[in-house]
mmCIF file of C-alpha atoms in Angstrom:
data_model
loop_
_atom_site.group_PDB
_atom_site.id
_atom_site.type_symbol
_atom_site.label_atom_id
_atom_site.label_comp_id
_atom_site.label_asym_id
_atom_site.label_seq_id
_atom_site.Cartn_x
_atom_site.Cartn_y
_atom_site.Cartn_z
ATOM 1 C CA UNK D 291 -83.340 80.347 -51.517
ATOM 2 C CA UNK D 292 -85.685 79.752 -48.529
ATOM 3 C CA UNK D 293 -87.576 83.046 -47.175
ATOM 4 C CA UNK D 294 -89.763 83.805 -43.968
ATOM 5 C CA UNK D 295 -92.870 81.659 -43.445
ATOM 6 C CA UNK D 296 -95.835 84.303 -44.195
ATOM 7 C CA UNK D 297 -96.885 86.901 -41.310
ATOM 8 C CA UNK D 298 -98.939 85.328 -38.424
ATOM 9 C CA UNK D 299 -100.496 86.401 -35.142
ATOM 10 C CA UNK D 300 -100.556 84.960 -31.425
ATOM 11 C CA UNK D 301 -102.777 82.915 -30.234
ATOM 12 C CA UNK D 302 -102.233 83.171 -26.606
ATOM 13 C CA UNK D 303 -99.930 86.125 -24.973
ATOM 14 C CA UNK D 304 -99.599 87.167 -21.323
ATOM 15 C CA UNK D 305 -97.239 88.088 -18.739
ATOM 16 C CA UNK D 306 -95.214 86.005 -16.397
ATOM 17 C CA UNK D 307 -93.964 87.208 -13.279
ATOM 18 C CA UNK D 308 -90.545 85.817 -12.572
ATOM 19 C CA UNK D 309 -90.150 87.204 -9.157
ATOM 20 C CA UNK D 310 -87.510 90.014 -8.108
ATOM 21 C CA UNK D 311 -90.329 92.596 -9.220
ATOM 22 C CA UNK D 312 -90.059 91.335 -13.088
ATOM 23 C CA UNK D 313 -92.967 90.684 -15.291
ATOM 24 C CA UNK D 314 -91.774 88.885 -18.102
ATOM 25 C CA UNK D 315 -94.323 89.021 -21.721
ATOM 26 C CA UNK D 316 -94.568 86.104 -23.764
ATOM 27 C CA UNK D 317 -96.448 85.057 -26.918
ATOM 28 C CA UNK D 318 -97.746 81.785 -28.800
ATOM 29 C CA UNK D 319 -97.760 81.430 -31.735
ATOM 30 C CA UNK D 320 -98.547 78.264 -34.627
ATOM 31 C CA UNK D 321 -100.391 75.312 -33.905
ATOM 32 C CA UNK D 322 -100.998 74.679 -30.415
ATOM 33 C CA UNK D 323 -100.424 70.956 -31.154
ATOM 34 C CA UNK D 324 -97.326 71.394 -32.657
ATOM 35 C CA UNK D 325 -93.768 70.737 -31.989
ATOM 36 C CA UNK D 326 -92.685 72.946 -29.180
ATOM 37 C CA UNK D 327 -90.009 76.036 -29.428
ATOM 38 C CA UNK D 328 -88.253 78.560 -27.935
ATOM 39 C CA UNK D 329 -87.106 81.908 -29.550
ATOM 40 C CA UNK D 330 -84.622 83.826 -27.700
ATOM 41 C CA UNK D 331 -83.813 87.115 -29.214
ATOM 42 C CA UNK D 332 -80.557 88.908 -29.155
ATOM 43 C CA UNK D 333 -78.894 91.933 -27.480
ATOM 44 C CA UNK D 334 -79.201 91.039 -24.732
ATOM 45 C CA UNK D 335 -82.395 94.089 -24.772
ATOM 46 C CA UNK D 336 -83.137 93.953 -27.946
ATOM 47 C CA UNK D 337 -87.035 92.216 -27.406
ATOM 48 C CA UNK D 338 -88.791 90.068 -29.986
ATOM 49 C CA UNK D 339 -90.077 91.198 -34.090
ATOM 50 C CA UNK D 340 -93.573 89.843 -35.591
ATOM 51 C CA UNK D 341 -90.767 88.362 -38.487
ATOM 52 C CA UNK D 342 -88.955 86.049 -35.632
ATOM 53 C CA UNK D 343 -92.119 84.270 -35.295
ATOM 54 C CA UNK D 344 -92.302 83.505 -39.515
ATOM 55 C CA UNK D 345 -88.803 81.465 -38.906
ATOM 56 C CA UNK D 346 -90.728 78.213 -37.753
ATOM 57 C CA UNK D 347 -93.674 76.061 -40.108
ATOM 58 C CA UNK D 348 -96.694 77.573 -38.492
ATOM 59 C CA UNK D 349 -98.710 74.048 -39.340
ATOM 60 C CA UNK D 350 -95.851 71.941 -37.203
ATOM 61 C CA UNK D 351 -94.388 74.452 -34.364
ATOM 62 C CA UNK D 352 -96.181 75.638 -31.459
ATOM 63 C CA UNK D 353 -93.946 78.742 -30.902
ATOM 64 C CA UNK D 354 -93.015 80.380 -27.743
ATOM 65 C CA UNK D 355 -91.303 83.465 -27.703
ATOM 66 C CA UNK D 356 -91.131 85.822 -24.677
ATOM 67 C CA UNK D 357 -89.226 89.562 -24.472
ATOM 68 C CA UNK D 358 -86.153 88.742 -21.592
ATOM 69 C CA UNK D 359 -86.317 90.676 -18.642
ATOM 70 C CA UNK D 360 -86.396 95.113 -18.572
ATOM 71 C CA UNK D 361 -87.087 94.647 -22.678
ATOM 72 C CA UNK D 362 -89.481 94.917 -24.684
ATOM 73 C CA UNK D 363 -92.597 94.224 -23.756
ATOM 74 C CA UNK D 364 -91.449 93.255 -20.404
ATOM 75 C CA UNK D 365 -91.686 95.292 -17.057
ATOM 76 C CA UNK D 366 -89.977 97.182 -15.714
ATOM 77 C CA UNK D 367 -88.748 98.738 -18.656
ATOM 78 C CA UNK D 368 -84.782 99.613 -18.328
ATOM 79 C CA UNK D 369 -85.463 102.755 -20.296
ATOM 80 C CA UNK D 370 -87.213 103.987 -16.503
ATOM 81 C CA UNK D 371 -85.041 105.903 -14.686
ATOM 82 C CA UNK D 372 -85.618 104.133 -11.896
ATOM 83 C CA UNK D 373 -85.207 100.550 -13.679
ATOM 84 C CA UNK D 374 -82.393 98.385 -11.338
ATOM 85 C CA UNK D 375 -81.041 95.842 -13.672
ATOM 86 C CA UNK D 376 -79.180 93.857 -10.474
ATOM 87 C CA UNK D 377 -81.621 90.836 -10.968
ATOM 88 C CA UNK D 378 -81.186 90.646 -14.724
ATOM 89 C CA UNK D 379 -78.445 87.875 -15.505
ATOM 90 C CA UNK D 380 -78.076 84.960 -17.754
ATOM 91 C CA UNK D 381 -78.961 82.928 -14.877
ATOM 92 C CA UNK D 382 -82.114 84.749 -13.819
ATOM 93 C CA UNK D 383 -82.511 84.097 -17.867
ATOM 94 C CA UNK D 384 -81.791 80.356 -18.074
ATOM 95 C CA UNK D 385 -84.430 80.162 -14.837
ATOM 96 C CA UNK D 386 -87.036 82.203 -16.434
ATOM 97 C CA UNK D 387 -86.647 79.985 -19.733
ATOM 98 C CA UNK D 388 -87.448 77.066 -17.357
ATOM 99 C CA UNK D 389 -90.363 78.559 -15.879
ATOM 100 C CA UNK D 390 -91.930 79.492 -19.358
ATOM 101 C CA UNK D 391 -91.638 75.452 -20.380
ATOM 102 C CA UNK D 392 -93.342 74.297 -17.315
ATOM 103 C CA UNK D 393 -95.992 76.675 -17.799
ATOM 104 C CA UNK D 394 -96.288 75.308 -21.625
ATOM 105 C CA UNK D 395 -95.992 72.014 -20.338
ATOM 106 C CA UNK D 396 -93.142 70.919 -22.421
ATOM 107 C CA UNK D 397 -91.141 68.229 -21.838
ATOM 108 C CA UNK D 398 -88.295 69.074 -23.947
ATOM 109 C CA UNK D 399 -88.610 71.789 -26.709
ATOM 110 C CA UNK D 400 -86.258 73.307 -29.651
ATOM 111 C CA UNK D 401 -84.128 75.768 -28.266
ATOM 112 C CA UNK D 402 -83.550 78.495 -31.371
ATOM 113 C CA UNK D 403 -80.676 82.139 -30.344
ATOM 114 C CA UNK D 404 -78.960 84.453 -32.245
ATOM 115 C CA UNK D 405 -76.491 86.885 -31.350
ATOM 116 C CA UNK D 406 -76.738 86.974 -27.835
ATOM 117 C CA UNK D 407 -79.520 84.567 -27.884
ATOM 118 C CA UNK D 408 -76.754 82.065 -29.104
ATOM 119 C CA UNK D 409 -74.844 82.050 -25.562
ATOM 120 C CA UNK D 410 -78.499 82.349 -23.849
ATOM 121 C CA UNK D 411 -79.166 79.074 -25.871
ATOM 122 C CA UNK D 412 -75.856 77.582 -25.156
ATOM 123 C CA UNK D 413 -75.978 78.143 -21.616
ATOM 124 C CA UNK D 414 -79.787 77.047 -20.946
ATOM 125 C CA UNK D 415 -78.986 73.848 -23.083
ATOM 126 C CA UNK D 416 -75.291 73.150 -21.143
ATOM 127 C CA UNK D 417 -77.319 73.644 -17.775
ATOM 128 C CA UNK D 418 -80.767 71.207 -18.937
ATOM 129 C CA UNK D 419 -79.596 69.422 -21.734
ATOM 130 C CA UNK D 420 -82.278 67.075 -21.181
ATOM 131 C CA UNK D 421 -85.017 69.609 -21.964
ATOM 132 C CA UNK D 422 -83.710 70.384 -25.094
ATOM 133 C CA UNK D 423 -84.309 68.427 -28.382
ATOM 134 C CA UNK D 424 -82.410 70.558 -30.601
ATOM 135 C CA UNK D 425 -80.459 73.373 -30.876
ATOM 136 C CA UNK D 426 -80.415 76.241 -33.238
ATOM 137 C CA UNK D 427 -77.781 79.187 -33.046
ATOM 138 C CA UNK D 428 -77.110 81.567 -35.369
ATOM 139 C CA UNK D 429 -74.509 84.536 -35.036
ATOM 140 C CA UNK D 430 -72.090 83.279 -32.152
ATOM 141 C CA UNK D 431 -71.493 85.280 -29.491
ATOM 142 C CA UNK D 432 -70.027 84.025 -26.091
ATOM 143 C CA UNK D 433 -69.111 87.370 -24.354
ATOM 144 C CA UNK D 434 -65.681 86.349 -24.004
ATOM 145 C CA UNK D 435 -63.403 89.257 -23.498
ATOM 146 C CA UNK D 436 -61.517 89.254 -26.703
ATOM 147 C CA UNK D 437 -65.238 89.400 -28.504
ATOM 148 C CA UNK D 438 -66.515 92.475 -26.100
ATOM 149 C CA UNK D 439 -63.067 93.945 -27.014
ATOM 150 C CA UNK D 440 -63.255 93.503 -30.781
ATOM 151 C CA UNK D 441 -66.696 94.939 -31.187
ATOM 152 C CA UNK D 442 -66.465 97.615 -28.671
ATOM 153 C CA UNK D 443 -62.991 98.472 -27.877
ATOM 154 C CA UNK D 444 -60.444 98.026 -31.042
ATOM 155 C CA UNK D 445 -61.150 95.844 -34.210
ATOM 156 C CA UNK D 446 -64.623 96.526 -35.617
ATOM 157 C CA UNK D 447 -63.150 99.951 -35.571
ATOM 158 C CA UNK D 448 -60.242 99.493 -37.956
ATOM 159 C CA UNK D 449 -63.591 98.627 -40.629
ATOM 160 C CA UNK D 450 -65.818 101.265 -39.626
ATOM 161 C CA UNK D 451 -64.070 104.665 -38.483
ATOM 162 C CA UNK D 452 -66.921 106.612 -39.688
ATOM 163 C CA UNK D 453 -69.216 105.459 -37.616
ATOM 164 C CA UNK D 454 -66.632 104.836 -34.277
ATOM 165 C CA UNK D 455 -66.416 108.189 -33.987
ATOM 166 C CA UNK D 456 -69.886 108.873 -33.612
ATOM 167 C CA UNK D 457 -69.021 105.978 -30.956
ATOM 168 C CA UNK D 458 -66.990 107.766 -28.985
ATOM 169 C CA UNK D 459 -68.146 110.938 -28.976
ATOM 170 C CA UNK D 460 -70.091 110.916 -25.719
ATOM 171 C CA UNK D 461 -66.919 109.690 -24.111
ATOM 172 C CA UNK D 462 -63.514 112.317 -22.992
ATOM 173 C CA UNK D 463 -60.441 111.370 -24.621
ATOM 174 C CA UNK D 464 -58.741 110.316 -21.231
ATOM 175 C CA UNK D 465 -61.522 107.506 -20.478
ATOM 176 C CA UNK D 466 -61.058 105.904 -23.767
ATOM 177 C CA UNK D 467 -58.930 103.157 -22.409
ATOM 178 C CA UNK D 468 -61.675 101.316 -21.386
ATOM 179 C CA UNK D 469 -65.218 102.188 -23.447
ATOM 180 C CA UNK D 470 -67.491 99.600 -22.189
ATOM 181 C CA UNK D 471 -66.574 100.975 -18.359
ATOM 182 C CA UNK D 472 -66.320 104.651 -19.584
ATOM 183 C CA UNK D 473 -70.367 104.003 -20.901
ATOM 184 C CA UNK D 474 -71.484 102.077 -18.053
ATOM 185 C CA UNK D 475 -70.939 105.220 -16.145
ATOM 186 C CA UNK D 476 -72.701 107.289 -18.336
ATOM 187 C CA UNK D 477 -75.464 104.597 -18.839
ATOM 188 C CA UNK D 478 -76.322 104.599 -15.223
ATOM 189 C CA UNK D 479 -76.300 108.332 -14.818
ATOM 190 C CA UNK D 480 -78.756 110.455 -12.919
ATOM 191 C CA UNK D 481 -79.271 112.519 -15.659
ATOM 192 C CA UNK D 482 -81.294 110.884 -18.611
ATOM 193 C CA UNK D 483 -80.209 113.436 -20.998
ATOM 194 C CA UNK D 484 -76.285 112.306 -20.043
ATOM 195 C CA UNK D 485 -77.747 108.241 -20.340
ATOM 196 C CA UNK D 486 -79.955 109.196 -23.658
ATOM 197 C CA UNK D 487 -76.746 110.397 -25.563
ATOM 198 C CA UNK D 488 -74.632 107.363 -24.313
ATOM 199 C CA UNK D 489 -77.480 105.247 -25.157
ATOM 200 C CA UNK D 490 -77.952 106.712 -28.800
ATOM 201 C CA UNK D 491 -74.636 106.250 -29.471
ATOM 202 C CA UNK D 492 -73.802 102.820 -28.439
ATOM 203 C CA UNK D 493 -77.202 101.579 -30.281
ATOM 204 C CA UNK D 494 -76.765 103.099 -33.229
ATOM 205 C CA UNK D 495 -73.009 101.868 -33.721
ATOM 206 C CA UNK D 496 -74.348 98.294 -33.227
ATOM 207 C CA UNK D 497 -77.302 98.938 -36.067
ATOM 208 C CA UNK D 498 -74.611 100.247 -38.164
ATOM 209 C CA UNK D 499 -73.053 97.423 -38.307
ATOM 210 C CA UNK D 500 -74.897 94.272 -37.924
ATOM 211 C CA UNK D 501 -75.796 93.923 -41.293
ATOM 212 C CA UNK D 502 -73.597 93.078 -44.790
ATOM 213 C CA UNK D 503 -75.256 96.353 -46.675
ATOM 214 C CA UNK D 504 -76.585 99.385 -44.510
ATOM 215 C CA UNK D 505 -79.791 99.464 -43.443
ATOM 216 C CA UNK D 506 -81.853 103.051 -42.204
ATOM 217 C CA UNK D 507 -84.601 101.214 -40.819
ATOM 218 C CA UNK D 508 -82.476 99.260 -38.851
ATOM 219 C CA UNK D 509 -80.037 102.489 -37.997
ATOM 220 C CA UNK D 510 -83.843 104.600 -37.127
ATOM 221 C CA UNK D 511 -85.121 101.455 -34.808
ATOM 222 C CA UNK D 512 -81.516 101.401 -33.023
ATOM 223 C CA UNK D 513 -81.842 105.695 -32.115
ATOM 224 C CA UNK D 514 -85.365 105.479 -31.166
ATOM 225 C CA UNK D 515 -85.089 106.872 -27.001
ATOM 226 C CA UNK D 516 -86.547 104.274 -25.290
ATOM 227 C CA UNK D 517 -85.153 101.148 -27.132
ATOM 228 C CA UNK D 518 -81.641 102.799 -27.410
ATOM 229 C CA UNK D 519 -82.004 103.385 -23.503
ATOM 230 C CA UNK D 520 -83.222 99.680 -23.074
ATOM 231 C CA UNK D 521 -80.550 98.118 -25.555
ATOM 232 C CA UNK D 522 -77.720 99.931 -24.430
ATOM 233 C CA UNK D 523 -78.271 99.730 -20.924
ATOM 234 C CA UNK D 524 -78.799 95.999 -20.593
ATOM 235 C CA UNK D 525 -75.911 95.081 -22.661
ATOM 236 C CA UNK D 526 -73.755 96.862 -20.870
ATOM 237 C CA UNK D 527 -74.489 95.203 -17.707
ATOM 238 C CA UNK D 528 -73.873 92.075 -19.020
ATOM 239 C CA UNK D 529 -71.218 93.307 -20.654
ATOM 240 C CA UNK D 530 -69.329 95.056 -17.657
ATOM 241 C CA UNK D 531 -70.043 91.644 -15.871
ATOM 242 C CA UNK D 532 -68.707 89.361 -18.741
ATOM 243 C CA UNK D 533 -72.256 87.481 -19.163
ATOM 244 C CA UNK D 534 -72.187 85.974 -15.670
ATOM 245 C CA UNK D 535 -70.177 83.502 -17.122
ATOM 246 C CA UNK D 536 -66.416 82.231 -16.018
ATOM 247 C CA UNK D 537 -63.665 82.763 -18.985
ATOM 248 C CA UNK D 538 -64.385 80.906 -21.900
ATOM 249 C CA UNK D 539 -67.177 79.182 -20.046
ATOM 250 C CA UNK D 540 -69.645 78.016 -22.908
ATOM 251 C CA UNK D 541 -66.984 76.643 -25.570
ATOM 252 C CA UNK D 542 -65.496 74.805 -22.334
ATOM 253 C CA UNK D 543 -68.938 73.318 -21.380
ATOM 254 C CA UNK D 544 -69.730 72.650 -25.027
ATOM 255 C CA UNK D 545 -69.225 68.720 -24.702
ATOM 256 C CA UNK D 546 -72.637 68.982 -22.927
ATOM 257 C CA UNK D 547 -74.072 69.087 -26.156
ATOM 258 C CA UNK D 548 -73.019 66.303 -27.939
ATOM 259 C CA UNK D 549 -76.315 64.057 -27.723
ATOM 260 C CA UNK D 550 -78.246 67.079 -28.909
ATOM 261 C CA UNK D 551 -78.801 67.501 -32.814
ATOM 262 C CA UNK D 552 -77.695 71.213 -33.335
ATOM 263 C CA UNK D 553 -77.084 73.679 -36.397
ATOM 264 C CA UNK D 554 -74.663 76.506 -36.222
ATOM 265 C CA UNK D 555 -74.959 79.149 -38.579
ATOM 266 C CA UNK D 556 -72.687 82.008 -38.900
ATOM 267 C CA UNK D 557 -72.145 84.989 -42.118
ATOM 268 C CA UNK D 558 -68.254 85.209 -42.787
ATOM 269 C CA UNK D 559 -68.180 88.666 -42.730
ATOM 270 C CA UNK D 560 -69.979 88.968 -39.188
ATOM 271 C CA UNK D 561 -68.759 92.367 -38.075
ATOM 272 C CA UNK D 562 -70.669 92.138 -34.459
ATOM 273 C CA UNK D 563 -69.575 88.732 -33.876
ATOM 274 C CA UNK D 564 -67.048 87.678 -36.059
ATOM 275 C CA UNK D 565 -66.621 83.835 -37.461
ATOM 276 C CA UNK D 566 -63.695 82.487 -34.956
ATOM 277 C CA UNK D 567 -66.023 82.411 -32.294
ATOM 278 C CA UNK D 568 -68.265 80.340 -34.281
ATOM 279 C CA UNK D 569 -65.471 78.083 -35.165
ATOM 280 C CA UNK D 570 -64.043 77.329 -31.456
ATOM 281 C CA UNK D 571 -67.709 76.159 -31.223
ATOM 282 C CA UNK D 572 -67.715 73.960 -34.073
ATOM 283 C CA UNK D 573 -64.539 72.852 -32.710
ATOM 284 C CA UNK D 574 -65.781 71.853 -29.173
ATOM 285 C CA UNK D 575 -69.316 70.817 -30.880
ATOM 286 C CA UNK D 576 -68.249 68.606 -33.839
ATOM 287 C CA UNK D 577 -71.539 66.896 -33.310
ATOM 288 C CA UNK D 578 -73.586 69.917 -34.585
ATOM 289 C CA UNK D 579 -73.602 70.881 -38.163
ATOM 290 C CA UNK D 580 -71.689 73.641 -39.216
ATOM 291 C CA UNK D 581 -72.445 76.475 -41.920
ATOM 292 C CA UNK D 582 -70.366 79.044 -42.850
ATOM 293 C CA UNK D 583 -72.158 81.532 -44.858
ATOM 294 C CA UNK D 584 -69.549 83.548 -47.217
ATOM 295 C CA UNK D 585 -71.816 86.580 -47.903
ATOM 296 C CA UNK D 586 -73.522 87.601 -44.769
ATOM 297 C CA UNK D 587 -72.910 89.917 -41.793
ATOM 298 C CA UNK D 588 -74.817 89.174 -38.561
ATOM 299 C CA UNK D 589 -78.483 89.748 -39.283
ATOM 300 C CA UNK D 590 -80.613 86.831 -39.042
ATOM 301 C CA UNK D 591 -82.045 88.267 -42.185
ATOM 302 C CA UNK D 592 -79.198 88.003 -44.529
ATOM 303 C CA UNK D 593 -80.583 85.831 -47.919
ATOM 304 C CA UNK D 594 -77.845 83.150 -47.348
ATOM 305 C CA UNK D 595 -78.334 82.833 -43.267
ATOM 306 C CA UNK D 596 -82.026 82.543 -43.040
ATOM 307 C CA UNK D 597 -82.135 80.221 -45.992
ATOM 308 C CA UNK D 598 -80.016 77.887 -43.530
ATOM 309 C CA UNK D 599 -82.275 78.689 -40.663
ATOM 310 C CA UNK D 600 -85.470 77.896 -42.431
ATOM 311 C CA UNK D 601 -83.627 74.606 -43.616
ATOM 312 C CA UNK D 602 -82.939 73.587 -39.965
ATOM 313 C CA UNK D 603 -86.261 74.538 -38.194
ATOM 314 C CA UNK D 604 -87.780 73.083 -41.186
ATOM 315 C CA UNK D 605 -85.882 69.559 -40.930
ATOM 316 C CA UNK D 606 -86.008 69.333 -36.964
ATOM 317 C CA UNK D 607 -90.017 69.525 -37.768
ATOM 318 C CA UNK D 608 -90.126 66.200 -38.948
ATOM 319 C CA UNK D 609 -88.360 64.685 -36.332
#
């Protein structure tokens, strides 16, 4: 079973400003001769880990990963009261992916996304597919509005009642007909202790649950203020506006993809992002391979998904 490349360090970091008032950080890591990548993390707000770096052969990848917009490492940071989120899409996204390849003066890199980095991947690879010599995606998510319902409306419920009702208890019985709405509300308030508890309690029902076993440290990182504030806030816009994307917009679009060597990995028991989303894609995507893992959740770290992941970043390095 393949395991995370040993720990490494940058050797260039800095931060990009991407206009609208954002600074954007970004990182490089591996050989700066090597075959060029791009990490997008998940949430969307969720920011980059030292162990996303150790998913790519530090002798043959020249790694770029960068914390998206209001996240992170990046300013402002949404956990600011004063933090506007308006010029934070997936298309301000997809543009400041572009920027950070002409500034690395790459002519087509490895796109790798999990989670929500999946439908950042998809829809930076459907929009310049020929900047993009492979695709990686791990944990499909497409923010289409039976998957926002599932996770955080009814469905992940019916396997996790415990922890829903910590879920719900920021919000009043009679606004419970629509949660994501109800918390976007709450996110946005003018009083932080009001956003902090909605915050909390949105994050920590995602950490719950994105892995197969439960995980404190994952649980602690999920209430810590500031990252709760950032997570939850961020996903929520995108969530209230459906990713910026039309219905069903990225399987639709997926035939974009066909000239481009892809891997799609997805744990069967994927609570967050559960496996039918993964198999429309494979559907639309027959091109890309297509692994099913039967016991893993969501977390890129799950034994049987990054054994796949290291296989594929691995294999794409000798090409």
């Amino acid at each position: 079973m393949r395991t995370l490349y040993p720990p490494i360090e940058p050797y260039d970091s800095g931060m990009l400003d991407v206009g609208d008032g954002n600074r954007i950080y970004w990182e490089l890591a591996g050989n700066p001769a090597g075959k060029p990548v791009v990490f997008l993390h998940g949430g969307p707000g969720a920011g980059c880990s030292p162990d996303h770096r150790r998913l790519f052969d530090p002798q043959r990848y020249r790694v770029l990963l960068f914390d998206q917009r209001n996240c992170g490492r990046s300013t402002p940071h949404a956990s600011r009261m004063d933090t506007q989120l308006h010029a934070n899409t997936t298309w301000s996204l997809v543009g400041d992916i572009e920027r950070l390849r002409v500034m690395t003066g790459a002519d087509q890199w490895q796109v790798f996304g999990g989670s929500w980095g999946s439908a950042l991947a998809l829809a930076y690879a459907e929009q310049h597919p020929e900047r993009v010599s492979e695709i990686i995606v791990r944990g499909i998510f497409t923010l289409r509005n039976e998957e926002l319902r599932w996770f955080y409306q009814s469905g992940a419920s019916f396997l996790f009642p415990d922890v829903w009702e910590s879920y719900l208890a920021p919000i009043p019985v009679e606004e419970r007909d629509d949660l994501i709405g109800a918390y976007s509300e709450r996110l946005n308030s003018p009083d932080r202790d009001v956003r902090l508890e909605a915050a909390r309690a949105w994050s920590v029902w995602e950490g719950s649950t994105i892995t197969l076993r439960p995980d404190e440290k994952v649980r602690a990182k999920h209430a810590q203020a500031d990252y709760a504030l950032a997570f939850a806030r961020i996903e929520n816009h995108f969530f209230v506006h459906g990713g910026f994307f039309t219905p069903g917009q990225l399987i639709e679009n997926a035939g974009k993809l066909a000239a481009i060597p892809g891997v799609i990995v997805q744990g069967r028991y994927d609570v967050c992002t559960p496996a039918t989303t993964a198999f429309d894609l494979h559907r639309a995507w027959p091109e890309a391979e297509f692994h099913l893992v039967d016991d893993a959740g969501h977390a890129f770290s799950e034994p049987g998904i990054l054994h796949q992941l290291i296989e594929a970043t691995d294999r794409f390095a000798q090409d």
